[in-house]
């Protein structure tokens, strides 16, 4: 492990906190979505989740025992600003005050994400990220958070994976808000990026002491066949998944769109230059989530399955995502391919040479069908290997990227959005009925690695 390399664990408010009706929290877009029949694979909801809201002390204790340097979590927007406008909900602020103080007392540096997908419902009803005004509302929320926690947060992430929000939430309807706008959803990408830029300005205006960045999820894209058509489709996927989110932030412009698909990208071609200036705020670091590569084939898919769920809209596309039979897969069916973490870093080194701030892998991890033994233990050797291979790739790094850390997704088995409790990514098993936490073998393995380095 390189000297000073930061190892952390990463979570998100809605996936772990529960207590959705406690202490003045308002409903969020996900509260509404998860209540709709058929949206969540196992019919579950996140109203209790892992009850972290009440058990945060125990959870921080487990992180301390694990020996991580930092903890990435998200601030629940509807907990802090229930209606999405106006002043802060005192009880919401107090919860994160307690969490931050507990972390600092445990010697763990806090990384706080402002938006990890739980938007206050009233803002969603006004169109959510399809509405330009939401970007300004988000900046107001950033201001409240900066004022309240700016003296203690070590790193701020404005938005987590705007790609997933646009593609799964607004294009395909797999995630909240369940819209199926296909390419028209690209406006939600622009508004999130604008919200990011305005939030950076807001945090700086209140003088937060921590660094500020954004987190994008990157998937290296490969054509299934080396044909012109296939390469063109892979390029479109690379644009919608990767480049339209990273280029404006790091280069201050949207990528050049291929002539034949320019019409699809119209919402991003017509944007004002002033917006791009706001989006390209100087950053202290850049967050990258890496899970898997994507292989793109030409022609519509044979069925409606995507890596995150089922979406009828994918049949309308002229391309489809193909499997990687040469790699083992996680329980989600995602290929386990650490060499593509290296390729992700190489993509960034090439594309953003000279403008890339220090990088943190803000998420990486895998879901597996863990088996709980009769004595309650979970021998998830597959997760430990996954982490060993991906951490090794991160430690090796690539030239041109100042990689400073890796955050494991995730601390606890949690509520995995549309998959409900079916996909388990945690280092710690959580019994859904008793909420009992049991560290898995992967936890013990990481603990050992972290102890050895000292
Ligand atoms: O659980 C999610 C997280 O909220 C965002 N990144 C991907 C994870 C695994 O799907």
Coordinates of N, CA and C in Angstrom, one line a residue, residues 88-212:
X88 N -33.1 24.8 8.1 CA -32.8 23.4 8.4 C -33.7 22.9 9.5
X89 N -33.9 21.6 9.4 CA -34.6 20.9 10.5 C -33.6 20.6 11.6
X90 N -33.8 21.1 12.7 CA -32.8 21.1 13.8 C -32.4 19.6 14.1
X91 N -33.5 18.8 14.2 CA -33.2 17.4 14.6 C -32.3 16.7 13.6
X92 N -32.5 17.0 12.3 CA -31.7 16.4 11.2 C -30.3 16.8 11.4
X93 N -30.1 18.1 11.6 CA -28.7 18.6 11.8 C -28.0 17.9 13.0
X94 N -28.8 17.8 14.1 CA -28.3 17.2 15.3 C -27.8 15.8 15.1
X95 N -28.6 15.0 14.2 CA -28.2 13.6 14.0 C -26.8 13.6 13.4
X96 N -26.6 14.4 12.3 CA -25.3 14.4 11.7 C -24.2 15.0 12.5
X97 N -24.6 16.0 13.4 CA -23.6 16.5 14.4 C -23.1 15.3 15.3
X98 N -24.0 14.5 15.7 CA -23.6 13.4 16.6 C -22.7 12.4 15.8
X99 N -23.1 12.1 14.6 CA -22.4 11.2 13.8 C -21.0 11.7 13.6
X100 N -20.9 13.0 13.2 CA -19.5 13.6 12.9 C -18.7 13.6 14.1
X101 N -19.3 13.9 15.3 CA -18.5 13.9 16.5 C -18.0 12.5 16.9
X102 N -18.8 11.6 16.7 CA -18.5 10.2 17.0 C -17.3 9.7 16.1
X103 N -17.4 10.1 14.8 CA -16.4 9.7 13.8 C -15.0 10.3 14.2
X104 N -15.1 11.6 14.5 CA -13.8 12.3 14.8 C -13.2 11.8 16.1
X105 N -14.1 11.5 17.1 CA -13.6 10.9 18.3 C -12.9 9.5 18.1
X106 N -13.4 8.8 17.0 CA -12.8 7.5 16.7 C -11.6 7.7 15.8
X107 N -11.3 8.9 15.4 CA -10.1 9.1 14.6 C -10.4 8.8 13.1
X108 N -11.6 8.9 12.7 CA -12.0 8.6 11.3 C -12.4 9.9 10.6
X109 N -11.8 10.1 9.4 CA -12.1 11.3 8.7 C -13.4 11.2 7.9
X110 N -14.3 12.2 8.1 CA -15.6 12.1 7.4 C -15.6 12.7 6.0
X111 N -16.1 11.9 5.0 CA -16.3 12.4 3.7 C -17.9 12.4 3.5
X112 N -18.4 13.6 3.3 CA -19.9 13.7 3.2 C -20.4 13.9 1.8
X113 N -21.3 13.1 1.3 CA -21.9 13.3 0.0 C -23.2 14.1 0.2
X114 N -23.4 15.1 -0.6 CA -24.7 15.9 -0.4 C -25.9 15.3 -1.1
X115 N -25.7 14.7 -2.2 CA -26.8 14.1 -2.9 C -26.5 12.7 -3.3
X116 N -27.1 11.7 -2.5 CA -27.0 10.3 -2.9 C -28.4 9.8 -3.1
X117 N -29.1 10.6 -4.0 CA -30.4 10.1 -4.6 C -31.7 10.3 -3.9
X118 N -31.7 10.8 -2.6 CA -32.9 11.0 -1.9 C -33.3 12.5 -1.9
X119 N -34.1 12.8 -2.9 CA -34.5 14.2 -3.1 C -35.8 14.5 -2.3
X120 N -35.9 15.6 -1.7 CA -37.2 15.9 -1.0 C -38.4 15.8 -2.0
X121 N -39.4 15.1 -1.6 CA -40.5 14.8 -2.5 C -41.1 16.1 -3.2
X122 N -41.3 17.2 -2.4 CA -41.9 18.4 -3.1 C -41.1 18.8 -4.3
X123 N -39.8 18.7 -4.2 CA -39.0 19.1 -5.4 C -39.1 18.1 -6.5
X124 N -39.3 16.9 -6.2 CA -39.5 15.9 -7.2 C -40.8 16.2 -7.9
X125 N -41.8 16.6 -7.2 CA -43.1 16.8 -7.8 C -43.1 18.0 -8.7
X126 N -42.1 18.9 -8.5 CA -41.9 20.0 -9.5 C -41.0 19.6 -10.7
X127 N -40.7 18.3 -10.8 CA -39.9 17.9 -11.9 C -38.6 17.3 -11.6
X128 N -38.2 17.5 -10.3 CA -36.9 17.0 -9.9 C -35.7 17.6 -10.7
X129 N -34.8 16.7 -11.2 CA -33.7 17.2 -11.9 C -34.0 17.6 -13.4
X130 N -35.2 17.4 -13.8 CA -35.6 17.8 -15.1 C -35.9 19.3 -15.0
X131 N -36.0 19.9 -13.8 CA -36.4 21.3 -13.6 C -35.1 22.1 -13.3
X132 N -34.8 23.1 -14.0 CA -33.6 23.9 -13.7 C -33.5 24.4 -12.3
X133 N -34.7 24.8 -11.8 CA -34.7 25.4 -10.4 C -34.1 24.5 -9.4
X134 N -34.2 23.2 -9.6 CA -33.7 22.2 -8.6 C -32.2 22.4 -8.4
X135 N -31.5 22.8 -9.4 CA -30.0 23.1 -9.2 C -29.8 24.2 -8.1
X136 N -30.7 25.2 -8.2 CA -30.5 26.3 -7.2 C -31.0 25.8 -5.8
X137 N -32.0 25.0 -5.8 CA -32.5 24.5 -4.5 C -31.4 23.6 -3.9
X138 N -30.7 22.9 -4.7 CA -29.6 22.0 -4.2 C -28.5 22.9 -3.7
X139 N -28.2 24.0 -4.3 CA -27.1 24.9 -3.8 C -27.5 25.4 -2.4
X140 N -28.8 25.7 -2.3 CA -29.3 26.2 -0.9 C -29.1 25.1 0.1
X141 N -29.3 23.9 -0.3 CA -29.1 22.8 0.7 C -27.6 22.7 1.0
X142 N -26.8 22.8 0.0 CA -25.3 22.8 0.2 C -24.9 23.8 1.2
X143 N -25.5 25.0 1.1 CA -25.2 26.1 2.0 C -25.5 25.8 3.4
X144 N -26.7 25.2 3.6 CA -27.1 24.8 5.0 C -26.1 23.8 5.5
X145 N -25.8 22.8 4.7 CA -24.9 21.7 5.2 C -23.5 22.3 5.5
X146 N -23.0 23.2 4.6 CA -21.7 23.8 4.7 C -21.7 24.6 6.0
X147 N -22.7 25.3 6.3 CA -22.7 26.2 7.5 C -22.7 25.3 8.8
X148 N -23.5 24.2 8.7 CA -23.6 23.3 9.9 C -22.4 22.4 10.1
X149 N -21.8 21.9 9.0 CA -20.8 20.9 9.2 C -19.4 21.2 8.6
X150 N -19.3 22.5 8.1 CA -18.1 22.9 7.4 C -16.8 22.8 8.2
X151 N -16.9 22.8 9.5 CA -15.7 22.8 10.3 C -15.2 21.4 10.6
X152 N -16.0 20.4 10.2 CA -15.7 19.0 10.6 C -15.5 18.0 9.5
X153 N -16.2 18.3 8.3 CA -16.1 17.4 7.2 C -14.8 17.5 6.5
X154 N -14.1 16.4 6.3 CA -12.8 16.4 5.7 C -12.9 16.6 4.2
X155 N -13.9 15.9 3.6 CA -14.1 16.0 2.1 C -15.6 16.0 1.8
X156 N -15.9 16.9 0.9 CA -17.3 17.0 0.4 C -17.4 16.4 -1.0
X157 N -18.5 15.6 -1.2 CA -18.8 15.1 -2.5 C -20.2 15.8 -2.8
X158 N -20.3 16.5 -3.9 CA -21.5 17.1 -4.2 C -22.6 16.1 -4.6
X159 N -22.4 15.4 -5.7 CA -23.4 14.5 -6.2 C -22.7 13.1 -6.4
X160 N -23.5 12.1 -6.1 CA -23.0 10.7 -6.3 C -23.6 10.1 -7.6
X161 N -22.7 9.8 -8.5 CA -23.2 9.1 -9.8 C -24.4 9.7 -10.5
X162 N -24.2 11.0 -10.9 CA -25.3 11.6 -11.7 C -25.7 10.7 -12.9
X163 N -24.7 9.9 -13.4 CA -25.0 9.0 -14.5 C -26.2 8.0 -14.2
X164 N -26.1 7.4 -12.9 CA -27.1 6.4 -12.5 C -28.4 7.1 -12.4
X165 N -28.4 8.3 -11.8 CA -29.7 9.1 -11.6 C -30.3 9.3 -13.0
X166 N -29.6 9.8 -13.9 CA -30.2 10.1 -15.2 C -30.6 8.8 -16.0
X167 N -29.7 7.8 -16.1 CA -30.0 6.6 -16.9 C -31.0 5.7 -16.2
X168 N -30.8 5.4 -14.9 CA -31.7 4.5 -14.3 C -33.0 5.2 -13.8
X169 N -32.9 6.5 -13.4 CA -34.0 7.2 -12.8 C -34.9 7.9 -13.8
X170 N -34.3 8.6 -14.8 CA -35.1 9.4 -15.7 C -35.2 8.8 -17.1
X171 N -34.2 8.0 -17.5 CA -34.3 7.4 -18.9 C -35.0 6.1 -18.9
X172 N -34.7 5.2 -18.0 CA -35.2 3.8 -18.1 C -36.2 3.5 -17.0
X173 N -36.3 4.3 -16.0 CA -37.4 4.1 -14.9 C -37.1 2.9 -14.0
X174 N -35.9 2.5 -13.9 CA -35.5 1.4 -13.0 C -35.4 1.9 -11.5
X175 N -35.0 3.2 -11.4 CA -34.8 3.8 -10.1 C -35.8 5.0 -10.0
X176 N -35.9 5.5 -8.8 CA -36.8 6.7 -8.6 C -36.2 7.9 -9.5
X177 N -37.0 8.7 -10.1 CA -38.5 8.8 -10.0 C -39.2 7.8 -10.9
X178 N -38.6 6.9 -11.6 CA -39.3 6.0 -12.4 C -39.7 6.6 -13.8
X179 N -39.0 7.6 -14.2 CA -39.4 8.2 -15.5 C -38.8 7.4 -16.7
X180 N -39.4 7.4 -17.8 CA -38.9 6.7 -19.0 C -38.8 7.6 -20.1
X181 N -37.9 8.6 -20.0 CA -37.8 9.7 -21.0 C -36.7 9.4 -22.0
X182 N -36.1 8.3 -21.9 CA -35.0 7.9 -22.8 C -34.0 9.1 -23.0
X183 N -33.7 9.5 -24.2 CA -32.7 10.5 -24.4 C -33.1 11.9 -24.0
X184 N -34.4 12.1 -23.9 CA -34.9 13.4 -23.3 C -34.4 13.6 -21.9
X185 N -34.1 12.5 -21.2 CA -33.7 12.6 -19.8 C -32.3 13.3 -19.7
X186 N -31.6 13.6 -20.8 CA -30.3 14.2 -20.7 C -30.3 15.6 -20.0
X187 N -31.5 16.2 -20.1 CA -31.6 17.5 -19.4 C -31.4 17.3 -17.9
X188 N -31.8 16.2 -17.3 CA -31.5 15.9 -15.9 C -30.0 15.8 -15.6
X189 N -29.3 15.4 -16.6 CA -27.8 15.3 -16.4 C -27.3 16.7 -16.3
X190 N -27.7 17.6 -17.2 CA -27.2 19.0 -17.2 C -27.6 19.7 -15.9
X191 N -28.8 19.5 -15.5 CA -29.2 20.2 -14.2 C -28.5 19.6 -13.0
X192 N -28.2 18.4 -13.0 CA -27.4 17.8 -11.9 C -26.0 18.5 -11.9
X193 N -25.4 18.6 -13.1 CA -24.0 19.1 -13.2 C -24.0 20.6 -12.8
X194 N -25.1 21.3 -13.2 CA -25.2 22.7 -12.8 C -25.4 22.8 -11.3
X195 N -26.2 21.9 -10.7 CA -26.4 21.8 -9.3 C -25.0 21.6 -8.6
X196 N -24.2 20.7 -9.2 CA -22.9 20.4 -8.6 C -22.1 21.7 -8.6
X197 N -22.0 22.4 -9.7 CA -21.2 23.7 -9.8 C -21.7 24.7 -8.8
X198 N -23.0 24.9 -8.7 CA -23.6 25.8 -7.7 C -23.3 25.4 -6.3
X199 N -23.3 24.1 -6.0 CA -23.1 23.6 -4.7 C -21.6 23.9 -4.3
X200 N -20.7 23.7 -5.3 CA -19.3 24.0 -5.0 C -19.1 25.4 -4.6
X201 N -19.8 26.3 -5.3 CA -19.7 27.7 -5.0 C -20.3 28.0 -3.6
X202 N -21.4 27.4 -3.3 CA -22.1 27.6 -2.0 C -21.2 27.1 -0.9
X203 N -20.6 26.0 -1.0 CA -19.7 25.5 0.0 C -18.5 26.4 0.2
X204 N -17.9 26.8 -0.9 CA -16.8 27.7 -0.8 C -17.2 29.1 -0.1
X205 N -18.4 29.5 -0.4 CA -18.8 30.8 0.1 C -19.0 30.8 1.6
X206 N -19.2 29.6 2.2 CA -19.3 29.6 3.7 C -18.0 29.1 4.3
X207 N -17.0 29.0 3.5 CA -15.6 28.7 4.0 C -15.4 27.3 4.6
X208 N -16.0 26.3 4.0 CA -15.8 25.0 4.6 C -14.3 24.6 4.6
X209 N -13.9 23.9 5.6 CA -12.4 23.6 5.7 C -12.0 22.4 4.8
X210 N -12.9 21.5 4.5 CA -12.6 20.3 3.8 C -12.5 20.5 2.3
X211 N -11.9 19.5 1.6 CA -11.8 19.6 0.1 C -13.2 19.3 -0.5
X212 N -13.3 19.7 -1.8 CA -14.6 19.5 -2.5 C -14.4 18.8 -3.8

